[in-house]
XYZ file of C-alpha atoms in Angstrom:
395
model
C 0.000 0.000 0.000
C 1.409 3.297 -0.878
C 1.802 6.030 1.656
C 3.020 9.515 1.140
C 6.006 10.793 2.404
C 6.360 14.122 1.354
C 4.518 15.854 -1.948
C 5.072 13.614 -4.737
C 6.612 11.099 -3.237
C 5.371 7.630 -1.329
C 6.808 4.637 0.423
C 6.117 1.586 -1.399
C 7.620 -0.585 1.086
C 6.829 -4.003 2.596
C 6.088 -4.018 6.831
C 7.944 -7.349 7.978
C 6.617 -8.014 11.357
C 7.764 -12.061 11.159
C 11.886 -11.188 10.369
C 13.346 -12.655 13.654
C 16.646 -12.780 12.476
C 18.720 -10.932 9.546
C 22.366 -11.315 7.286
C 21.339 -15.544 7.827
C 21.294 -16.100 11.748
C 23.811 -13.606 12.823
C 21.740 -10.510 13.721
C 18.546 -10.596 15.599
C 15.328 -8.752 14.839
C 12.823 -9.078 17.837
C 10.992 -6.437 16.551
C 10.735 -7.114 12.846
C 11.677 -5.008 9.906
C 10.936 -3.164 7.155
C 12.268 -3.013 3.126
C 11.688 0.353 2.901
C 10.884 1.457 -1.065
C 10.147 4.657 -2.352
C 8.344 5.869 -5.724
C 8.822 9.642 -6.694
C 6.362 11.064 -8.793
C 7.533 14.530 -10.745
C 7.963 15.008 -14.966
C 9.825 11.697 -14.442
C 9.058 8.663 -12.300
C 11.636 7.224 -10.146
C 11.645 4.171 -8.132
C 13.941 3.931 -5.137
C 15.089 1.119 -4.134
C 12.988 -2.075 -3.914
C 12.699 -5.012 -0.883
C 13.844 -8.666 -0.075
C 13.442 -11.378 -2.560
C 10.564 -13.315 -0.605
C 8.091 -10.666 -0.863
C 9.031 -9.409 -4.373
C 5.712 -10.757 -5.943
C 3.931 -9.054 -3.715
C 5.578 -5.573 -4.029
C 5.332 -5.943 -8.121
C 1.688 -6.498 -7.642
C 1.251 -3.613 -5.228
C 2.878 -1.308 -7.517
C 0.419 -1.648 -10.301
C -2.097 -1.012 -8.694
C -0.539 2.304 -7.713
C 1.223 3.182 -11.276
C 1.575 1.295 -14.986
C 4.783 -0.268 -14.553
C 5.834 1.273 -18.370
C 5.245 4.819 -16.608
C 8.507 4.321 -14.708
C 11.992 6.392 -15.953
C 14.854 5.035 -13.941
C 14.743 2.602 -11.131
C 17.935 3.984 -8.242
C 19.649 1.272 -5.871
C 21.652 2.695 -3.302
C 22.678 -0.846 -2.389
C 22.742 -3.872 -4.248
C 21.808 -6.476 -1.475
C 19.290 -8.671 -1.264
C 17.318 -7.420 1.052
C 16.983 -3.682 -1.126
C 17.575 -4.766 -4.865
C 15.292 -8.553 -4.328
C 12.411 -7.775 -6.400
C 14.542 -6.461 -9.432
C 14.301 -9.562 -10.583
C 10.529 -9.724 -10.708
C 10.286 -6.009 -11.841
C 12.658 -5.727 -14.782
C 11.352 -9.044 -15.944
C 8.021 -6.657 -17.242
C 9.847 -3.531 -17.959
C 13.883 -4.792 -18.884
C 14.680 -1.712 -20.613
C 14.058 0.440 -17.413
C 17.508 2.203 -16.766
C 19.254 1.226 -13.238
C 20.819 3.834 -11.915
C 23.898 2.558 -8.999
C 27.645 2.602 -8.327
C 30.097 1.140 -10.730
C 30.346 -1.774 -7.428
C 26.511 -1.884 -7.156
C 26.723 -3.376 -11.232
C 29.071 -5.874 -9.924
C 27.169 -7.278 -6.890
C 24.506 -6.541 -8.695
C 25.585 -8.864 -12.275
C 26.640 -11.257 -9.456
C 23.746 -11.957 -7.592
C 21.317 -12.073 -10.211
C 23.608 -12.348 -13.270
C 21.354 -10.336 -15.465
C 22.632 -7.713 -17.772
C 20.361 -5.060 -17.548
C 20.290 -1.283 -18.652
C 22.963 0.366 -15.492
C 23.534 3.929 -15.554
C 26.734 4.235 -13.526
C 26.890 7.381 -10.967
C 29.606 9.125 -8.386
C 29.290 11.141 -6.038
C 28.278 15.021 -7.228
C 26.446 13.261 -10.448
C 22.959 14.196 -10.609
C 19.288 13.196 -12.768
C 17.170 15.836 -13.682
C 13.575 14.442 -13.200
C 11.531 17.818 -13.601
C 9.188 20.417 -12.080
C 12.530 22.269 -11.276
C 13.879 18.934 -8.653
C 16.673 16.913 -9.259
C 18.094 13.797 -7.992
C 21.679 13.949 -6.339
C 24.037 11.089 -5.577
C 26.675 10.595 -2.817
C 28.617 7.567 -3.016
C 28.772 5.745 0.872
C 31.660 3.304 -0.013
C 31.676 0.831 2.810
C 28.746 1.692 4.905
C 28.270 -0.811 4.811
C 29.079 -2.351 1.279
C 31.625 -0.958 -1.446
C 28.493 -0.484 -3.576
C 26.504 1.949 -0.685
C 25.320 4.892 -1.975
C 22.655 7.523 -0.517
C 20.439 9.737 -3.021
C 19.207 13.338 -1.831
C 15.967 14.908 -3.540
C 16.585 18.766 -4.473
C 12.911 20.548 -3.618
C 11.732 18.033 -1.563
C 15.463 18.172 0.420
C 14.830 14.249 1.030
C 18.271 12.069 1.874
C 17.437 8.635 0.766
C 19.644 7.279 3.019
C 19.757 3.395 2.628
C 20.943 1.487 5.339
C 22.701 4.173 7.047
C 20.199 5.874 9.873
C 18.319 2.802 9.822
C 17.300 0.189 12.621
C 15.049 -3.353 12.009
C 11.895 -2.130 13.351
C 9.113 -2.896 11.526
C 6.565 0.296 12.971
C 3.422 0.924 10.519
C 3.166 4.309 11.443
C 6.367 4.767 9.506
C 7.511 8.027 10.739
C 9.751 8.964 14.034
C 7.775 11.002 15.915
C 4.782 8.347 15.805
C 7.169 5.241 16.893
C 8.166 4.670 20.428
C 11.000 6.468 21.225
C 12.824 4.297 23.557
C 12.315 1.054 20.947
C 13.626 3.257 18.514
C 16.417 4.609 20.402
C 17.364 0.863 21.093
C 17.244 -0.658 17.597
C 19.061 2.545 16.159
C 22.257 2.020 18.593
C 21.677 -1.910 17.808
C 21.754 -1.855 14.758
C 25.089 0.953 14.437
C 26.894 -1.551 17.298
C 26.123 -4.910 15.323
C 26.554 -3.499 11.380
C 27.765 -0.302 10.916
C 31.330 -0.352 14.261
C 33.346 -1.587 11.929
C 33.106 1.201 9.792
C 33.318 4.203 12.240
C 36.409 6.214 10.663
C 35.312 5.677 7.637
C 31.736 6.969 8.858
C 32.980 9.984 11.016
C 35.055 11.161 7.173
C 31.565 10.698 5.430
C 29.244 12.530 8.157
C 32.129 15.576 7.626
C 31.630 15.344 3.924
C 28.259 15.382 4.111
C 27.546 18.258 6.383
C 29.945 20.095 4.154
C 27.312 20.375 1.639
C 25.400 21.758 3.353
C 22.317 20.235 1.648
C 18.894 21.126 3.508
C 17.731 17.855 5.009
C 13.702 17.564 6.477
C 13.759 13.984 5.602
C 15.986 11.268 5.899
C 14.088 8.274 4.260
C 16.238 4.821 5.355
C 15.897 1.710 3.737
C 14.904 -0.249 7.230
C 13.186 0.987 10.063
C 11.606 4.846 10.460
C 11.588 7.429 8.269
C 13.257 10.641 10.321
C 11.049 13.535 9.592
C 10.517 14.916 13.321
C 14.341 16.842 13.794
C 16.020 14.462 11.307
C 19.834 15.692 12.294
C 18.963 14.154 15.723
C 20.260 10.211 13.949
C 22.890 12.032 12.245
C 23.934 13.548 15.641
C 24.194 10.436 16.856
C 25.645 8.825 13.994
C 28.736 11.545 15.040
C 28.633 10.740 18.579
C 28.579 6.710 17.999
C 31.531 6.945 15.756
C 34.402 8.664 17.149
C 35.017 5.900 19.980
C 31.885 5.754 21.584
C 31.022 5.066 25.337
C 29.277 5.468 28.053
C 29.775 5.224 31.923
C 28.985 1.120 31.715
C 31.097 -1.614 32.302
C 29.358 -5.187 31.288
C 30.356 -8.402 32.513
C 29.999 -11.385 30.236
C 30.805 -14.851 30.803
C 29.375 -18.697 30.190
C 29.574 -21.340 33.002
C 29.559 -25.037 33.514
C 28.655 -25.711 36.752
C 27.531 -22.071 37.837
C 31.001 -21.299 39.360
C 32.471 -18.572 36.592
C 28.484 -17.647 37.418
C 29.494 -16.951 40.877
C 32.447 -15.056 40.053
C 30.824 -12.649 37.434
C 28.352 -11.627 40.523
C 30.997 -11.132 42.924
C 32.911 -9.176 40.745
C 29.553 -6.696 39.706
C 28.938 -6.242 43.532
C 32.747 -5.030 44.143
C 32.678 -2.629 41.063
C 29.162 -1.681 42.595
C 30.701 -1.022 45.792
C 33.488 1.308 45.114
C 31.382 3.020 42.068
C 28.054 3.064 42.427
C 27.423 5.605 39.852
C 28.780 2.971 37.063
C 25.904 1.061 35.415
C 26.805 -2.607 35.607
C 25.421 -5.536 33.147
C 25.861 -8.828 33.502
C 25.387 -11.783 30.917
C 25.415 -15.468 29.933
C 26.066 -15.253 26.498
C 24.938 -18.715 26.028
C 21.329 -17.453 27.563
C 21.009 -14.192 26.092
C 21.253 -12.780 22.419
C 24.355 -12.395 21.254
C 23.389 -8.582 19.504
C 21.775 -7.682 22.834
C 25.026 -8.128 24.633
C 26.963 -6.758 21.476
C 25.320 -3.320 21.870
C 25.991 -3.345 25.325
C 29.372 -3.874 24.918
C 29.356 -1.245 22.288
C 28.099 1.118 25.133
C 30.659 0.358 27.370
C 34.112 1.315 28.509
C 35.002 -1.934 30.019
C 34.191 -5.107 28.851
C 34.739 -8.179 31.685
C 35.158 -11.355 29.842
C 34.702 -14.762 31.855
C 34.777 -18.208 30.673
C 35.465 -21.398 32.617
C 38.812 -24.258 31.029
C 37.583 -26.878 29.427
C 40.068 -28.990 27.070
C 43.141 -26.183 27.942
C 40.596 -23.226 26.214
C 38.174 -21.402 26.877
C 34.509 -22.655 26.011
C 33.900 -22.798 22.051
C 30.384 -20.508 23.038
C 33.213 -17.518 24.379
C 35.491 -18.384 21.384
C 32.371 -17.817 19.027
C 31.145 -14.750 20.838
C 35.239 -12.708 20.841
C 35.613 -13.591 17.181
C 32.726 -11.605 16.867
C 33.164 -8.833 18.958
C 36.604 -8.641 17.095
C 35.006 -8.398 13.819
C 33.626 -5.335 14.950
C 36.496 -3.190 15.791
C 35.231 -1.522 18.821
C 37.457 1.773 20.267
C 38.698 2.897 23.446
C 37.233 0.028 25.651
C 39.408 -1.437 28.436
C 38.875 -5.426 29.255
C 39.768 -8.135 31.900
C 39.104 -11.832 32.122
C 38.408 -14.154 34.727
C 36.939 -17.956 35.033
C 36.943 -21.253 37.174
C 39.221 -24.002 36.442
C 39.583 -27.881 37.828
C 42.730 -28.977 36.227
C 45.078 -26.445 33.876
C 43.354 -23.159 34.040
C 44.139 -21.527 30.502
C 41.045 -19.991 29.317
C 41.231 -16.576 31.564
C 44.799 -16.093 29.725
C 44.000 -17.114 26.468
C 40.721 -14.269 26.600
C 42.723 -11.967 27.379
C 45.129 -12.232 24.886
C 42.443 -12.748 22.252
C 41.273 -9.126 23.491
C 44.542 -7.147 23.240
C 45.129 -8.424 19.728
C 41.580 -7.357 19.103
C 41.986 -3.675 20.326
C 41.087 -3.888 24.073
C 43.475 -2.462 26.521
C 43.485 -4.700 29.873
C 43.619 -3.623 32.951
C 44.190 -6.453 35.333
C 45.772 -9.755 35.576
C 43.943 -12.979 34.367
C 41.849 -14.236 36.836
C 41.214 -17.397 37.462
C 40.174 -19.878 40.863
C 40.581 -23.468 41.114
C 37.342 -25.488 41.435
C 33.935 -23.960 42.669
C 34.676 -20.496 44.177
C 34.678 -20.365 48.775
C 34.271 -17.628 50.613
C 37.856 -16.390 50.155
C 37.547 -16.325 46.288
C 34.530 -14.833 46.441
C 35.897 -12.017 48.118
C 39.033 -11.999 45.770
C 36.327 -11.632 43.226
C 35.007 -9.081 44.629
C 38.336 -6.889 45.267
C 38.992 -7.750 41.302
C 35.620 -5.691 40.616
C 36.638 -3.066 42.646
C 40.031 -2.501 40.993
C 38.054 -2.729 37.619
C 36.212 0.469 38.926
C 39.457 1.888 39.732
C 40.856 1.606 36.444
């Protein structure tokens, strides 16, 4: 069902409120998502963007019954993955001519996916299409955020930044716009979704945000290609966007561990009551990664300026659901976060040692010795426990 956005031009979009998890298994969506599509009507008709593969029937139906099909100029992907450029496919099958407007990378992932030759019309940043009634369509190449294909397209007039996946979140919200979703969801799922997709790319990010505001293009909407559209204060996710990039944390530490028989448990308490104790102003977390979703703790972490790590041995290692969980967090690149490590042991005791060297390879600057106590934790480790949280405040 079309929707207007702004003047001439609607969403076209597909509401996913089933998506439970995204890019395969490895990001969750408890709240859903959206493929968000947009159709501007001027001299020229321009389709941006489309959704994911699955529901690409669907969104070629919908869209004639909103506009002939043959009535469209120049179809625009910002980003050739799946979940944006799915129902090309589908579309182009009834008009192949229609020109397909991307990055010089978008043809290749584009040719690669669906190896179809169709009509590109290659674009870099400052390149522009004219589409009448005095507006114009410019284009900004977004080179790694978060593919080398990205792009973002800004509508002259209307002074709309289609975005794509940058200022996004998986939230699938019918009412479309920010000021009608719930603020603290969306406040959640935006800082989710920049801690589990878009760390990695920071620096790259913080240069693009600068080259951006340098345009000084007038922006009242940024249009994403998931989640909201930011119409209420839009700058407010690009404020954020700066802050979340240049090394961002807050005054958090989070403590996360997975046990065997409950005693590394016992020792990621202790050690939350001693940072507790001697800082009470710090906001502690503490998780089993094994019982809680991995992007949950991720953005957490993100949040953070101290990550605790804690795993019991078990074959001279730490368990393969920590080993897992770090190559993750090292994929991501994270900034300026300090890190200690801790865990039970019965017979060799390696896995505290071998986290924390795992961590200062993967950025993290530690802060305390390995810590590790043979068997189930007494009294007297549990108060060594809690004097290692308490130096963790300290530091």
């Amino acid at each position: 069902m079309k929707k207007n956005i702004k003047n001439n031009v609607s969403w076209v979009g597909k509401i996913d409120t089933e998506l439970r998890q995204f890019h395969g298994s490895d990001y969750s969506t408890h709240k859903g998502s959206s493929y968000n599509s947009y159709l501007i009507q001027e001299e020229k008709t321009i389709l941006v963007d489309t959704v994911w593969r699955p529901y690409a029937d669907e969104f070629v139906n919908n869209l004639k019954q909103e506009i002939d099909l043959n009535k469209i100029d120049a179809i625009v992907v910002n980003h050739g993955e799946v979940d944006h450029s799915g129902a090309l496919l589908a579309l182009l099958e009834q008009i192949p001519d229609t020109p397909v407007y991307c990055t010089a990378k978008a043809v290749d992932s584009l040719t690669g996916q669906y190896h179809r030759k169709w009509n590109f019309k290659t674009v870099k940043t400052g390149d522009t299409l004219d589409i009448g009634n005095g507006k114009s369509l410019a284009f900004v190449e977004m080179t790694m955020l978060h593919w080398p294909d990205s792009m973002a397209t800004y509508l002259t007039g209307d002074n709309i930044l289609f975005s794509n996946d940058a200022f996004g979140q998986h939230y699938a919200f019918g009412g479309l716009f920010n000021d009608l979703a719930d603020r603290c969801v969306l406040e959640y799922e935006a800082i989710k979704y920049y801690a589990n997709i878009l760390t990695p790319f920071s620096q790259i990010l913080k240069r693009k945000l600068s080259e951006i505001l340098s345009m000084e293009l007038p922006i009242d909407i940024i249009a994403t290609s998931h989640g909201v559209i930011w119409r209420d204060n839009p700058i407010q996710i690009v404020e954020k966007y700066a802050a979340w990039c240049d090394n961002y944390q807050e005054n958090q530490i989070t403590i996360a561990y997975d046990t065997m028989w409950d005693g590394t448990r016992s020792l990621a308490d202790a050690i939350a009551a001693g940072i507790v104790e001697e800082d009470p102003k710090v906001t502690v977390k503490v998780y089993n990664i094994a019982k809680t979703d991995k992007n949950d703790v991720i953005t957490e972490i993100f949040k953070s300026k101290m990550l605790v790590m804690g795993s019991p041995t078990v074959g001279n290692d730490m368990l393969g659901s920590v080993a897992g969980f770090l190559h993750f967090l090292k994929e991501l690149k994270m900034k300026n976060k300090k890190a200690a490590t801790f865990g039970c042991y019965g017979w060799t005791g390696e896995a505290p040692k071998k986290m924390a060297e795992f961590l200062e390879k993967a950025g993290y600057d530690l802060v305390d010795e390995p810590f590790r106590n043979n068997w189930n934790p007494d009294a007297n480790a549990i108060h060594t426990a809690r004097e290692l949280g308490r130096r963790l405040a300290k530091a």
